[in-house]
Structure formats: structure tokens, C-alpha cells
Amino acid sequence: MDRRTSEKDGDTSAKERPTLKTLAFMTGLGVTTVSRALKDAPEIGAETRRRVQLVAKQIGYRPNRAGVRLRTGKTNVISLVLNTEREIMSFVSDIIYGVSEVIADTPYHLIVTPYSRSQDPLDPVRYLVETGSADGVIISRTQPNDPRARYMLERGIPFATHGRTDMGLVHPYHDFDNYAFAGEAVRYLAGIGRGRLALVTPPVGLTYYGHTVNGFADALSEVGASEVPFNTVSIDHSIEQIRMRTAQLMRRDDRPNGIVSSAAAATLAVVAGIEDAGLKLGRDVDVVSKQSSELLHLFRPELLVVNENFRLAGSELARAVLGWIGGADPGSLQSLSTPGEVLPYRHSQDQ
Amino acid sequence: MDRRTSEKDGDTSAKERPTLKTLAFMTGLGVTTVSRALKDAPEIGAETRRRVQLVAKQIGYRPNRAGVRLRTGKTNVISLVLNTEREIMSFVSDIIYGVSEVIADTPYHLIVTPYSRSQDPLDPVRYLVETGSADGVIISRTQPNDPRARYMLERGIPFATHGRTDMGLVHPYHDFDNYAFAGEAVRYLAGIGRGRLALVTPPVGLTYYGHTVNGFADALSEVGASEVPFNTVSIDHSIEQIRMRTAQLMRRDDRPNGIVSSAAAATLAVVAGIEDAGLKLGRDVDVVSKQSSELLHLFRPELLVVNENFRLAGSELARAVLGWIGGADPGSLQSLSTPGEVLPYRHSQDQ
DNA sequence: TTGGCAATCTGTAACGTTTCAGTATATTGA
DNA sequence: TCAATATACTGAAACGTTACAGATTGCCAA
């Protein structure tokens, strides 16, 4: 089937999307010259260059992505690899928005590559690399020894991880300083007289699990507080699980009087569990929680929160991959976001 | 630069991604034959077809997307167009997951095309169509008279809208029956003795604003309840705004004893406002709210909730676009999701 | 035997881009 | 003046795919 309208080419009739050939016809130049003029190649006369670029702008020329991709292998695509089941509730959207912000004024498109619980997390990455579907990849749920990062390093495809690895290999990442977060949380709780603390951990196996646990432990001994073990749940567990386990915990004699929670959704369940056990937040126990949107204070004013900005994470990750694609040193594309201070509740009218 | 490894082609050395040429060499057939054999064209011998497909599977042949796209114009891309600022908090991720589920075993990729508040919502759609970047488009924040839907209908590009239009034009959509939701909410509240009701509306201008308002109004007169106007906010307003306005509302003498809220985030603010005014949920006022995740009951057990499944919406929308792309009648690709019943709080242990 | 035809298979061109290997003209050095 | 060189441009080829227009073979009816 021929989608062409007019006879041969160089039709003035418009309607068809302009190509280099169209531009060549209009300017009276060769296709090669036009191509080079548009990308500021050195061997093109200054005036010609300007003329071509002017005409191109006028008629709204946009390079055909398929043409470029076929010829050069450059896809102009960044892929965000997401777990469809675990990455529950929000913050995925924040990351997407963050990434979008950065690539908005680049030729890049963002494609979302999902994988489900049952799959090997390496599958989607392997697919992307094997089919050459993206110039750069962003992954999350990073592990200390992450096969995906290793794989992509081997294949030489630029990527950035949300969270750090610990393999002795250098690659771009963005991470929230969960060591600092857990430490700050403990210190704050200790500061208001809470000396028996429990931690709702990140998912076991992910790198920031370790960071959080270490930050928690180090600060505990620093301030001389003690830990009430609470290893039966992580923030990956269901709301119901966390709620039930928390209630169990809080009914024990040696219950904690302070809890540090690594995610807002889990915190909701924790608070419910606390109240199931007949205890009162702020009186019997205090909870410091990370949150990514300003909702926890509405939930219970007594909650103590630390904000984590996932939109920023998205932007940083995008910048990192683009940087690597652009040839920057991977080691220079690592960023760590420092947690703000622990925020107690202040009603907006108080301010 | 030549990315080739071996001499001419048909190299047995692997490493390079197999193309039709590779397959042609391996099978001893022509490229054309291989191409046709892979797509079950009729003029290919049964045995040849099987042979080619076997070899293709063995060596993991995957058609080069750029080649296909350049030749046929088919992108194998679905674009989800999102407002980066308004579509706050979650449910965007649910929609993405829903879409992903459906396109997972198709050759389609999902690209996310964002636009910001300042932009004309038509911009990203125009971009997609003009550059031919997608075979199908999904849009949300649908308006009764939606320029984007009109535009895409004119250009003949398949799309589906999250929410209906009201232009007398037929196109695929998925919508939640907000008329029914608002009606059910009012009837439920009336049933528990709440006769003075206020509505926290969807964003003015979107189609489901009208649906919600009408469902609310019709049910009001049906049950003989009265409306307490609350037009100063919609769910698009900030948490602070909603909270403040609700507090104002609830301090009036003619305050409502029942509130219907169109979104979970807004409901959090509404409840905060109620409590700011010194009133108690479940005693002084009841609130029925839509929610997309099971969080509101943790927030306040007294809340009455109706669930809206955005993941389902995503799946339905994806199915709709794919259907249209596949040649189905657009009119047959419309679906409406009926709200479940209003759910009062039941602790999981009660069940 | 011949012509017709169905069944299979094939080469070429084209999609839009960039790279390679030029060509033509002007400019320079001696 | 002549050759060498720089400047500005160009056609052809290739990326991987599909559509078009054949080509080859075998078989059958006449």
C-alpha cells in the first residue's frame, strides 16, 4: 500500500509529514546536506545551515524516530522497569512525574516496562537489552548484589538504580539516606523519652533494608535505647498482616514505646494495630514514619513524619541515565537525598 | 560506524541479533519467504512455515521494531497521556498496572506522555498524532466536549477515554458510574437518618462532575433529603483548601449531617475539617467516600466507602484501544463500571 | 503437446535516516 | 602557473522490514 499522495516526491501539497527529502527539495540541497545542517555539522556553510534550520522550523520538521533508530540504533527511549505487584500505591506516579519533568525537553520518550511477581526481575531487563528497546534503563527495588545491574554493566547499557548496590561495581544511582532516616528517627524518639524501640523494616533483601537496620541499630546504641525485635513484618506485607502483627506486639508486656516505620502505608496499619491493642498514639507509643505525600498528619496528628521526595528521585534518576548516555562518568552520577528533620504535627492555622 | 562482526552476513557466530536475513540464510530461503512464513501468509507451504517458525523460535528471533515501524508505520506503542500535576497520588500507578497487564502479551509498549498544568491538554495529543508516535492513545480527565477526542476522531487515530464525553460522537471509553455512586451514597446516608447532605465534587469541567452532581441531586429528591451547597471546593483543590472550607462549612448552623466525597485524598481533608470544627465523624456527620485503595477504613473506621478499581479501568481502557486498533467497532468498546455497595467498617477480625 | 493455472518461492524497491566516499569549486603555497 | 588543500556540497549504500511484481515448478485439461 502506498500512503503517498502526489506523484513522485517533494510535493508542495503539504499534508504529508515532512522528511529530509522534503527539506532537500524545498531548499534545493541534497538530503545529506540537510541532515548535516540540522545537526550543526562543521562542514556546512553558516548561511546554508541557518537557511535549512529556518525552513525546518517553519514547516515543523521532526526527524522520523524509526528512521533514526533503524539507522543508528539510537532509540531515544528511557525505560522505567516496575514491579506491577509490589510497588503498591502512589510514589510510582511521583517517580514517573519526576522522570517526565527531566526528559520533557529532550527527544526521549518514557516507556514503562512492567514485570509481575512471578517473573524473574531480570526478565524485563534482559528483554530490553536483547531487543535494544531503550537507550537507558531505570530500575528500582535494588539489591546489594543486583543481577540486573550486573547484567547491564556487562552489556554496557546505561542505567540508574533507585537505591544503591553493594557489589564493588560503580554505576549511577539515586538513593534516600535511610541510614540517616532511621538514625534521626531513633534520636528523636529518644529525645522525647522513648527508650524501647521497634522498627518496621523495608523488604528484606533490598539494599535499603540494610541501611535502615544499621541506622536504627547504630543510633540505638548511640543513645542507649533498646530494640524490641519486630522481624515478622516488613513494609511489603499486607496491611492486614502488619496490623495484626503490630497488635500482637503491642499487647506484649515488653512492648515498644516507640516505632520507626519505613513507609506511610505500613504506618497506617501500624497505627491501627496500636489502637487495636487499646493503646493510644502519642501517649503509650510514638511513631516516626517516612511519607511521600503529606497525608499522615491528617491521619493522626500525633504521628511524627519524615518526608521522602519520590518526584525528586525520579528526576535524579532520569538525569543520571541521560548523563551516562551522554558520556558522563557513571561514578559522578550518584546522588543521595538527605532526610529532612523529623516533623511533629503543626496545624496549618498555627503557622 | 559498522557494528557488524563477521564478513558479509549470515554469520553463524551468533552474538549479533538475528534478523530476517539471518533466518533466510539459515533456512536457505529468501527474506521475503521468511517474512511471510512468520506471519502465516497463505502462499507459504505448510512445512516451510513450520520450519521457519521453528528456527525463529530456536534462535530467539524478534522482529526489529524500527524496521517494522519505518516500513509499515505501525509503532506498536500505546500512549497514556497524563497530567503531571493534577493526577495527584496513586491511581495513576493502578491505571498503568492495569494497562500493563493487558498489553503484557502483545507486542505493544506503553509510553507515558505527560503534560503540565500550564500546557494545553491538546498539545501532547497533537504531538503524538503529528509525529505518529503511537498506534493508540489513552486519555483521562475527559470533558463533555473534549477537544482531544474530537481531534483524534478527525485524524482517525484509535483512542480510549477514561470517562465519557458528550459530543454526540462515538468512541471507546471506560467510566465508573459516578451517577450511581452519588445516588447510592445519598440513599445510604438517608437510610441512616442523614437528611442534609453536601457533596465534594469532582473537578468542574470534567464529564464526571456532571454525572456525580446529577446522581446526587436526583437521589436527593428521590429520598426527600436536602442539599447543603458546598461549591467552594472540588477534589482538585489542595488538601489545605478542602480542610479549611470544610471546617468553615461545619461551623455553620445549617451544616450538613452527611457528606459525599468523590475522592479518598479529599476525604482525608474533609474529615480533618470536620474535626477542626469540633465535630465527630459518625455522630455529628457521616461521610461516604470513593476510594481506590483500602486505606480509608484505617484512617477512620466510621467512614463509609465505595471502591473504585482503577486497575480495572486501566485494563478496560487498554482492551478498548487495542480493540479499536484491531478493527473492532468503537461503539462496542465502551464500558461502565458499576459501583459496589456502600461499605461500613468491619474489622477483619469480625469476619 | 500446449496453454493455463495454482502453489511456492524470490528479488527489488521503498520507508527516513546517517555514514562513507566521493566531487566540484575556490583558495593557498611555492 | 601548478599542484596541493580546504570548503561546501552530494549520491549511494545500509539499517530491517514489507509490498509489489514477478519467476519457477508441477499438474491438469484440452
Coordinates of N, CA, C and O in Angstrom, one line a residue, chain A residues 15 18 35 37 44 107 121 130 136 138 148 220 257 272 293 302 306 315 321 335:
Chain A
K15 N 0.3 18.3 3.9 CA -0.5 17.1 4.4 C 0.4 16.0 4.9 O 0.3 15.5 6.0
P18 N 6.7 16.2 6.8 CA 7.9 16.5 6.1 C 9.1 15.6 6.5 O 9.2 15.2 7.6
S35 N 20.6 16.9 6.3 CA 20.8 16.1 7.5 C 21.9 16.8 8.4 O 21.8 17.0 9.6
A37 N 23.2 19.8 8.1 CA 22.9 21.2 8.5 C 22.1 21.2 9.8 O 22.3 22.0 10.7
I44 N 29.3 22.4 7.0 CA 28.2 23.1 6.3 C 28.4 24.6 6.4 O 28.7 25.1 7.5
P107 N 14.6 14.6 23.4 CA 13.8 13.8 22.4 C 13.4 12.5 23.0 O 12.8 11.7 22.3
P121 N 13.0 -10.9 38.1 CA 13.2 -9.4 37.8 C 14.2 -9.2 36.7 O 14.2 -8.1 36.1
E130 N 18.2 -7.2 25.1 CA 18.3 -8.1 23.9 C 17.6 -7.5 22.6 O 18.0 -7.6 21.5
G136 N 18.4 3.7 27.7 CA 18.8 3.7 29.1 C 17.6 3.1 30.0 O 16.5 3.1 29.5
I138 N 15.9 2.5 34.0 CA 15.9 2.8 35.4 C 15.2 1.7 36.1 O 14.1 1.2 35.7
R148 N 20.5 -7.5 37.9 CA 20.1 -6.7 36.8 C 21.2 -5.6 36.6 O 21.6 -5.4 35.4
L220 N 20.5 3.4 68.1 CA 20.1 2.8 69.4 C 21.2 2.8 70.4 O 21.1 3.2 71.5
N257 N 7.8 1.5 73.2 CA 7.1 2.7 73.3 C 7.4 3.7 72.2 O 7.0 4.9 72.2
A272 N -3.3 1.4 63.3 CA -4.5 0.6 63.5 C -4.2 -0.5 64.5 O -5.0 -0.8 65.4
S293 N 3.8 11.7 50.7 CA 2.9 12.8 50.5 C 2.4 13.2 51.9 O 2.5 12.5 52.8
E302 N -0.7 13.0 65.8 CA 0.4 12.7 66.7 C 1.6 12.0 66.0 O 2.6 11.9 66.5
V306 N 8.8 12.0 58.4 CA 10.0 12.5 57.7 C 9.6 12.3 56.2 O 9.1 11.3 55.8
S315 N 13.5 12.5 39.1 CA 14.3 13.5 38.3 C 15.7 13.1 38.3 O 16.4 13.1 37.3
V321 N 20.7 8.7 34.2 CA 20.7 7.9 32.9 C 21.1 8.7 31.7 O 22.0 8.4 30.9
S335 N 23.7 10.1 43.5 CA 23.2 11.1 44.5 C 22.4 10.5 45.6 O 21.8 9.4 45.5

